[in-house]
Short mmCIF file of C-alpha atoms in Angstrom, two decimals:
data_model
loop_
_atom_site.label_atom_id
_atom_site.label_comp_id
_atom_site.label_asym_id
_atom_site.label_seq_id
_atom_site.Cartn_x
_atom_site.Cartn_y
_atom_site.Cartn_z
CA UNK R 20 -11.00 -7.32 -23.76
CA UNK R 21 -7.21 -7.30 -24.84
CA UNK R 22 -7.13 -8.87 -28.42
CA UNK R 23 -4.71 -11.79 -28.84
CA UNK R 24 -2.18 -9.77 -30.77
CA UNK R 25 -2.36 -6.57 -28.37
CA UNK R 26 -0.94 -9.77 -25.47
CA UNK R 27 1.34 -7.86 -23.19
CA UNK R 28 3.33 -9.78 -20.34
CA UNK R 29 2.35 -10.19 -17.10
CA UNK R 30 4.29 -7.71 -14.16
CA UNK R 31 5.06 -8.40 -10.67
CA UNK R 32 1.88 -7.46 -8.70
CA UNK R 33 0.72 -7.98 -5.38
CA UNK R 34 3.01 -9.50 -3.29
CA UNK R 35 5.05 -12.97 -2.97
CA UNK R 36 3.02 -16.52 -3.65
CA UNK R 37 0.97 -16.35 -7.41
CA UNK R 38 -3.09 -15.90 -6.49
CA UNK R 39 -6.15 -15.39 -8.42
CA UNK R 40 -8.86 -12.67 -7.45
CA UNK R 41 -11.26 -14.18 -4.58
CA UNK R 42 -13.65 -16.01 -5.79
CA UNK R 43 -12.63 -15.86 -9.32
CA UNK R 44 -15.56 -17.04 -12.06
CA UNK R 45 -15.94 -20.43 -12.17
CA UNK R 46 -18.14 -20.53 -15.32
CA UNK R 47 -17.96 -19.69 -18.99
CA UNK R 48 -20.79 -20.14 -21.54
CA UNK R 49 -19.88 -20.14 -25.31
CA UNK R 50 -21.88 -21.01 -28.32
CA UNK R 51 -21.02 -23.88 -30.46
CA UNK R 52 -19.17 -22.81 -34.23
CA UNK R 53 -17.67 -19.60 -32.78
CA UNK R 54 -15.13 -18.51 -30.59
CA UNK R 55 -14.93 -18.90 -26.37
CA UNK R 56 -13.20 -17.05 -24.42
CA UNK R 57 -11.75 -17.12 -20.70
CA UNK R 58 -10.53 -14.15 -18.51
CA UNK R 59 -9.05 -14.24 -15.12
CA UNK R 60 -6.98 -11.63 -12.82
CA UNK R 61 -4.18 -12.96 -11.64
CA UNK R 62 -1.26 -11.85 -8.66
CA UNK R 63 2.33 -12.83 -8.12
CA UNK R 64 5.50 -10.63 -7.41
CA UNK R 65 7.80 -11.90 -9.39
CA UNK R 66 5.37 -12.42 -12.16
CA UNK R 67 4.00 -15.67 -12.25
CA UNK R 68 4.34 -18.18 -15.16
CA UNK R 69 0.67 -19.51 -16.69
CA UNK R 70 -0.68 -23.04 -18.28
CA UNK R 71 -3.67 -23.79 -19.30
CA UNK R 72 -4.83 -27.48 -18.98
CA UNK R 73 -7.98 -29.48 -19.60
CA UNK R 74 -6.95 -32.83 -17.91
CA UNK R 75 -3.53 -33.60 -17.95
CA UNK R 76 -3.33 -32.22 -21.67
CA UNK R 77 -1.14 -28.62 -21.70
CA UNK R 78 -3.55 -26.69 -23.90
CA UNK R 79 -0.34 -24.69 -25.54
CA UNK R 80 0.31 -27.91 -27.71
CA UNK R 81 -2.77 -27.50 -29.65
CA UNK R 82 -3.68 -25.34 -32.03
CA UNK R 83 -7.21 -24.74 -31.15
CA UNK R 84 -6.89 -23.10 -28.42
CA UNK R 85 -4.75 -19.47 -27.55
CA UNK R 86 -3.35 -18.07 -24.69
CA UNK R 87 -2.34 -14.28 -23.86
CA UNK R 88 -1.95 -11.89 -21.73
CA UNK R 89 -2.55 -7.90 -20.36
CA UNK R 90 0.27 -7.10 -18.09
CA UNK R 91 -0.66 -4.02 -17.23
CA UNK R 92 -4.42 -4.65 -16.20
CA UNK R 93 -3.07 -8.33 -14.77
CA UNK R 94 -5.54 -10.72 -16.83
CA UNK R 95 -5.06 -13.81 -18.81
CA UNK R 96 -6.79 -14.95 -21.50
CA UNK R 97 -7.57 -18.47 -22.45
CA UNK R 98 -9.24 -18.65 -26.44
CA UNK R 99 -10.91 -21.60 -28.18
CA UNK R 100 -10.83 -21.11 -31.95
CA UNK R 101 -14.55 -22.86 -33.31
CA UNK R 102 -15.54 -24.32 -30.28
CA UNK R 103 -17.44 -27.85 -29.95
CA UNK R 104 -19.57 -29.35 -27.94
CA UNK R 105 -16.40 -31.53 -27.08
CA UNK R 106 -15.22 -28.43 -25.54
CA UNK R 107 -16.86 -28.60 -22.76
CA UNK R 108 -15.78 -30.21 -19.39
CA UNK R 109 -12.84 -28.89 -16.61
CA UNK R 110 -10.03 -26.61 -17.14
CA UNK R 111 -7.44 -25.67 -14.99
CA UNK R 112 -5.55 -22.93 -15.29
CA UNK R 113 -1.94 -22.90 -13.04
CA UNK R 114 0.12 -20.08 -11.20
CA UNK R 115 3.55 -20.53 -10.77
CA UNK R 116 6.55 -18.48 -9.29
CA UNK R 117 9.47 -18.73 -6.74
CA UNK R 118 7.07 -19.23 -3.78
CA UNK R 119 4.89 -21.58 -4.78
CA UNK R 120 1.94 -22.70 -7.59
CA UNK R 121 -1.96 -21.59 -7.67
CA UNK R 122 -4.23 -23.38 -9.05
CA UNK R 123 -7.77 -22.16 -10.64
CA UNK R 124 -10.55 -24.95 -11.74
CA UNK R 125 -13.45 -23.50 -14.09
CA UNK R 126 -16.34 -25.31 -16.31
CA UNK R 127 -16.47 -24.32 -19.83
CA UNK R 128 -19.97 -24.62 -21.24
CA UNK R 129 -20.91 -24.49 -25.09
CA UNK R 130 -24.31 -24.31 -26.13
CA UNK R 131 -25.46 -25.41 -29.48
CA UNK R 132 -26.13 -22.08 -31.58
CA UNK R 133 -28.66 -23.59 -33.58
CA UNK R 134 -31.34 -26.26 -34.39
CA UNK R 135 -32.43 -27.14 -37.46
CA UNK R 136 -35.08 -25.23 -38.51
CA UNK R 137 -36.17 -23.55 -41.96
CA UNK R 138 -33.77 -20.55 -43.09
CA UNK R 139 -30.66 -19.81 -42.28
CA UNK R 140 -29.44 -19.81 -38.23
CA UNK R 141 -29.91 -16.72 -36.07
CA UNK R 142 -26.51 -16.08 -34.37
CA UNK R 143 -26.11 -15.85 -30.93
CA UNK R 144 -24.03 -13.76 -29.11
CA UNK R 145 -22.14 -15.91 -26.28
CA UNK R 146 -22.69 -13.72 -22.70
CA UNK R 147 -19.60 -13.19 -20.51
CA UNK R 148 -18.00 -10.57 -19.32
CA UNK R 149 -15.81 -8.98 -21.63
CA UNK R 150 -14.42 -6.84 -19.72
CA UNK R 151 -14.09 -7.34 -15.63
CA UNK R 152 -13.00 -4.41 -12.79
CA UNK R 153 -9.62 -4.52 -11.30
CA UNK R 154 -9.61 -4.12 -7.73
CA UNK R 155 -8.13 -0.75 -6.63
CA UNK R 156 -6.48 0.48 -3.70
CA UNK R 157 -6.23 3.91 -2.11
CA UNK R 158 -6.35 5.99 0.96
CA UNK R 159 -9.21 7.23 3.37
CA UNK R 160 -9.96 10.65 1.75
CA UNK R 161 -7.72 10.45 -1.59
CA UNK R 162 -10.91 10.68 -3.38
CA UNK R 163 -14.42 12.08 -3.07
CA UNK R 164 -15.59 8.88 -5.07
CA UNK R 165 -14.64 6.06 -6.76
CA UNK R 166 -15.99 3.33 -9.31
CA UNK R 167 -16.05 0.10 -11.42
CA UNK R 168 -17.67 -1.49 -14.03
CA UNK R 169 -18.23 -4.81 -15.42
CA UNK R 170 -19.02 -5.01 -19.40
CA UNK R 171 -21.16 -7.50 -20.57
CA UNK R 172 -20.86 -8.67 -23.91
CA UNK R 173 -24.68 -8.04 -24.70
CA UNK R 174 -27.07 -5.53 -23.88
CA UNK R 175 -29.89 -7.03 -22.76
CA UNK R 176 -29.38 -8.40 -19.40
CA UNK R 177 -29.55 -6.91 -16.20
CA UNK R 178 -27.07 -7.31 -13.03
CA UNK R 179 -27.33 -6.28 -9.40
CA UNK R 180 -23.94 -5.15 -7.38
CA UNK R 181 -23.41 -6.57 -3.84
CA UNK R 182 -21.00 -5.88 -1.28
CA UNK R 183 -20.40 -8.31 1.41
CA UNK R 184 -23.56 -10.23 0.48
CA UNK R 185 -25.75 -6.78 0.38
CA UNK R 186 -27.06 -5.62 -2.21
CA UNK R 187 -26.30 -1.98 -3.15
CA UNK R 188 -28.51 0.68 -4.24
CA UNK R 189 -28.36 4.47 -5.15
CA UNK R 190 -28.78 6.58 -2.87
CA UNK R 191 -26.25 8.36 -0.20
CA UNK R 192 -23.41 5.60 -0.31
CA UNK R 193 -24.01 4.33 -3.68
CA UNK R 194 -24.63 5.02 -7.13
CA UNK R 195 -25.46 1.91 -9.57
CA UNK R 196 -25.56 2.99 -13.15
CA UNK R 197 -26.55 0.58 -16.20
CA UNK R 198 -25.87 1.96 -20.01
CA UNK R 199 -25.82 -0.72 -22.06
CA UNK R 200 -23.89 -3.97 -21.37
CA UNK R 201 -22.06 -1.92 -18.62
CA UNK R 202 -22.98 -1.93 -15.29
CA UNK R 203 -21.21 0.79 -13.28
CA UNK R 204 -21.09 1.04 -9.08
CA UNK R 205 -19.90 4.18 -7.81
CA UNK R 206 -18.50 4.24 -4.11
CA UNK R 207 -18.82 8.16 -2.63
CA UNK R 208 -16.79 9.18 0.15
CA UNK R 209 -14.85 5.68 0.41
CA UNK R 210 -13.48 5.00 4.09
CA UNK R 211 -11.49 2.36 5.12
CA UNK R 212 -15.56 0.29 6.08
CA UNK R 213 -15.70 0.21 2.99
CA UNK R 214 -12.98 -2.14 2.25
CA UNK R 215 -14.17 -5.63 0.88
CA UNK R 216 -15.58 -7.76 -2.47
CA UNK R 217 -17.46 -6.33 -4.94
CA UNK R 218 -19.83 -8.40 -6.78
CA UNK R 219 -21.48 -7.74 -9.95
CA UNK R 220 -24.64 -10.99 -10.69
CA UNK R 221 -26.55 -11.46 -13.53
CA UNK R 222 -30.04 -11.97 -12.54
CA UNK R 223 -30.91 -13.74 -16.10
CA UNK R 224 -27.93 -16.19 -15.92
CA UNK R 225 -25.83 -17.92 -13.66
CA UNK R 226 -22.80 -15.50 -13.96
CA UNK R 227 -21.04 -13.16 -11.91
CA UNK R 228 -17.68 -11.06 -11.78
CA UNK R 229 -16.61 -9.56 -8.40
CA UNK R 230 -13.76 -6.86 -7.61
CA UNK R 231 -11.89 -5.79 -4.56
CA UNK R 232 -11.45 -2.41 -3.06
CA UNK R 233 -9.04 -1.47 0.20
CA UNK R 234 -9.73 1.64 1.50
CA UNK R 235 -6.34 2.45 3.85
CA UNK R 236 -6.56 4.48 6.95
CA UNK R 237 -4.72 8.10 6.43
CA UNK R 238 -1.29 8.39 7.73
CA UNK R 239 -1.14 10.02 10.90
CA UNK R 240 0.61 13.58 10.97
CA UNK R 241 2.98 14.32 14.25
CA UNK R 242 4.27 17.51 15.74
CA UNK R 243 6.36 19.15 18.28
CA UNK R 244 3.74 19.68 21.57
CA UNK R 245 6.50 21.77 23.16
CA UNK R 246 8.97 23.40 21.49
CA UNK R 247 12.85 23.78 22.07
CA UNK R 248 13.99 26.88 23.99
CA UNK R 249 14.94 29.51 21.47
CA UNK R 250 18.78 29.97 22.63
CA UNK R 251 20.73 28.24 25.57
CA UNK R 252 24.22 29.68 26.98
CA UNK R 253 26.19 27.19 28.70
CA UNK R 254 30.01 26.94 30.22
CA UNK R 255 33.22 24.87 29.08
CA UNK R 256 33.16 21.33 31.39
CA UNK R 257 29.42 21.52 32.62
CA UNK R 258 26.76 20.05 31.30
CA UNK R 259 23.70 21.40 28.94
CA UNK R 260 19.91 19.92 28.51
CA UNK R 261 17.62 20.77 25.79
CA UNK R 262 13.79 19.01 25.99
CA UNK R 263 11.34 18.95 23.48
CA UNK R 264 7.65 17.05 23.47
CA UNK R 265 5.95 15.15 20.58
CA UNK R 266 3.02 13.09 19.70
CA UNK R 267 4.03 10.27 22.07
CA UNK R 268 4.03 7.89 18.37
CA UNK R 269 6.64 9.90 16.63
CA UNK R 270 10.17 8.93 15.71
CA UNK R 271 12.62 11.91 16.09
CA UNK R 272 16.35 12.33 15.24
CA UNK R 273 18.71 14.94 16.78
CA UNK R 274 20.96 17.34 14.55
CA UNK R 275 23.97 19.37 14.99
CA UNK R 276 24.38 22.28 12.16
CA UNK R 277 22.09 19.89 10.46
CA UNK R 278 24.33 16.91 10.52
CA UNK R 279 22.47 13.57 12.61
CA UNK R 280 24.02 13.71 15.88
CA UNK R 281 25.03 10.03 16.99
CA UNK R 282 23.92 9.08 20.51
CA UNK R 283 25.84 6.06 20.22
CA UNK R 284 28.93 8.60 21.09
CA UNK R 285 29.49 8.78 24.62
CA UNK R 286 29.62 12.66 24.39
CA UNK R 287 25.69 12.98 24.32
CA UNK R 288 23.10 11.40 26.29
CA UNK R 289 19.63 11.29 24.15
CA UNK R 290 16.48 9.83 25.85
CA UNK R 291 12.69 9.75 24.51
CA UNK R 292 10.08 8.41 26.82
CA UNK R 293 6.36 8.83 26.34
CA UNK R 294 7.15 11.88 23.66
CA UNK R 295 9.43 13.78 25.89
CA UNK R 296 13.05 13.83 23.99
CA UNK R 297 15.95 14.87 26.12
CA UNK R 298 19.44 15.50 24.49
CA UNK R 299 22.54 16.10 27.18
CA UNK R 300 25.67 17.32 26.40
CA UNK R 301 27.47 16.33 30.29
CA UNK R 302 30.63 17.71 29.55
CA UNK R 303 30.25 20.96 27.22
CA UNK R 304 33.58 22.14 25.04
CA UNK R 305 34.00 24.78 23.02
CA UNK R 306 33.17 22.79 19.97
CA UNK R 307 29.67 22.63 21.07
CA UNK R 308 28.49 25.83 20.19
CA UNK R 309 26.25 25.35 17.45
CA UNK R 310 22.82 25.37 16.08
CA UNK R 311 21.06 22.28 17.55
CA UNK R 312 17.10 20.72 16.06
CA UNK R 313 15.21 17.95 17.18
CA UNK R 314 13.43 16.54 14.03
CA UNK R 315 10.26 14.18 13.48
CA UNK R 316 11.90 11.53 10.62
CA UNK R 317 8.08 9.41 10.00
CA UNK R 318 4.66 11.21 9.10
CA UNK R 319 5.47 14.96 10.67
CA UNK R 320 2.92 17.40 9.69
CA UNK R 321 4.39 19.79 7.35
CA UNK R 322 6.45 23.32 9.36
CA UNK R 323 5.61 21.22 12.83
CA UNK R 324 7.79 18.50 12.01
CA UNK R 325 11.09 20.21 13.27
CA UNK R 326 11.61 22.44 16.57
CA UNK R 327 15.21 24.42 16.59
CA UNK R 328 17.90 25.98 19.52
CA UNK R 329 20.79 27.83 19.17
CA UNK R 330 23.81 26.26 21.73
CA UNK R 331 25.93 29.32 23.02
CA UNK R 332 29.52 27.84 24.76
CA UNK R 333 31.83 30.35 26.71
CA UNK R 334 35.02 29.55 28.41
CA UNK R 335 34.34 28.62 32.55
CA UNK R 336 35.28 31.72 34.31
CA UNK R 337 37.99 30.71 36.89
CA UNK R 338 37.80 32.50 40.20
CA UNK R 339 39.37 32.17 43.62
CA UNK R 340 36.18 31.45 46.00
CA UNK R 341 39.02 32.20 49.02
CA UNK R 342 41.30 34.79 49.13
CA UNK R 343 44.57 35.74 50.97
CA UNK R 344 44.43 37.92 53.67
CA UNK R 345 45.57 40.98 52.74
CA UNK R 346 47.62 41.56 55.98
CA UNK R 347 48.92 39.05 58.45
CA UNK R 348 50.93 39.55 61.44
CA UNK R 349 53.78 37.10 62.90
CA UNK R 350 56.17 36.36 64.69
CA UNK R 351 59.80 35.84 64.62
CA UNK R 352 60.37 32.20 64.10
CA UNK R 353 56.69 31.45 63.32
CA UNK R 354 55.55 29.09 60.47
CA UNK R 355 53.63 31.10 57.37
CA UNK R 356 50.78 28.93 55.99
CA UNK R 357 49.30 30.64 52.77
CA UNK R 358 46.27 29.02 51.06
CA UNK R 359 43.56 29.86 48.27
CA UNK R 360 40.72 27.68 47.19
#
């Protein structure tokens, strides 16, 4: 657990509206004549503000009790310096950002460390977690495996991990692992089923910390089905078509000399439909000639991701379809009538 003095602040994470972790403990147990502590994870982007209340009373006006926190784990700390048995009762610890206020209700409990009795008290060791997992995020086969652990303060105790209200054992999915006051869940092969709470329970007490995983599905990779024609020829003032086909999903762009054509510009006609992408060029110039790629922009699977065609653009040959006659014969006064098409 971060020590008052190591307090970091708190870092946009998440997203929008402040939140606690689901189901966030709801009990703390300290002993009477020593010191309790409270940890929570916390969520907010931007950063939330936090205040710790019992009642209406803003627990940063007294001197008692100490507030800090990790920024880069995301946890707040609430500490009672010598806590009493007036210590107990209802806290309330309160969220607040640009969009909106959270607020978190817990019991604090303190047990009386000792009776009277002959020689001097045995200490007890408060139990809570001193240490609680994060919840992690990643990507359907990022990792072979993945973990987290809860740390109990003593070593004693033993806990059970549940997901989704089932309890998990080692074997093919799972491996639980206890050393100590740690209790350790390893998730192999995590897919995006195995997205959900984490719960680690005491079966001695009445205490339990819980994590959250989200397992994403992969990205999808697209490529070119069909591929442009290698090299097209085509004449000044006619038109020119080049076809490709994709994953029907993928966004494509069209380049000239590798410079995004714009299809807003009358002067090319680009369709896609069902993963067949069309570019026309209806009235070819000289200018044309060039080296011309169709290009998936989103998720193309690496050296399939881009198909290529060279644009060749000669001058339209002219030629006279009808010719003169190479000899005509008249009379005098006739009219002579020459035409060519």
């Amino acid at each position: 657990m971060t020590r008052p003095e190591e307090s970091t602040p708190l870092v946009p994470k998440g997203f929008g509206a402040p939140k606690f972790l689901e189901d966030s403990q709801v009990k703390f147990l300290a002993n009477e004549d020593e010191n309790a502590y409270v940890q929570l994870e916390v969520f907010g982007d931007p950063a939330p503000s936090v205040t710790w209340l019992k009642g209406d009373v803003d627990l940063g006006t007294l001197g008692r009790f100490k507030s800090w926190t990790d920024g880069k784990k995301g946890m707040v700390f609430l500490g009672v310096e010598n806590a009493q048995k007036s210590d107990e009762g209802v806290y309330r610890c309160l969220l607040n950002n640009r969009f909106g206020k959270r607020e978190h209700k817990f019991k604090l409990f303190i047990a009386r460390s000792w009776q009277e009795r002959k020689g001097p008290p045995k200490r007890q060791v408060p139990i809570y977690w001193s240490e609680v997992p994060r919840s992690k995020f990643l990507k359907e086969g990022q990792t072979d495996k993945i973990s987290f652990t809860a740390k109990l303060t003593v070593a004693d105790k033993s806990a059970r991990w549940t997901f989704n209200n089932q309890v998990c054992s080692s074997g093919d999915k799972y491996e639980v692992i206890k050393t100590g006051g740690n209790f350790t869940i390893v998730i192999k092969d995590p897919v995006h089923a195995d997205t959900g709470c984490y719960r680690c329970t005491l079966l001695e007490a009445d205490l339990s910390c819980e994590t959250y995983l989200d397992v994403q599905l992969p990205d999808p990779e697209y490529c070119f089905l069909k591929q442009l024609v290698q090299s097209i020829s085509g004449l000044t003032g006619r038109s020119i078509k080049l076809s490709c086909l994709s994953s029907p999903e993928a966004s494509i762009e069209w380049r000239k000399d590798m410079q995004v054509i714009q299809t807003v510009d009358n002067h090319y006609k680009a369709t896609s439909e069902e993963g067949e992408h069309t570019l026309i060029i209806p009235n070819l110039n000289l200018s044309d000639a060039g080296y011309y790629d169709c290009r998936i922009t989103k998720f193309g699977k690496e050296g399939a991701d881009v198909t290529g065609c060279n644009v060749l653009v000669e001058e339209f040959p002219h030629k006279f379809s009808r010719k003169l006659a190479e000899n005509l014969e008249l009379t005098e006064r006739e009219d002579l009538l020459l035409q060519v098409t």
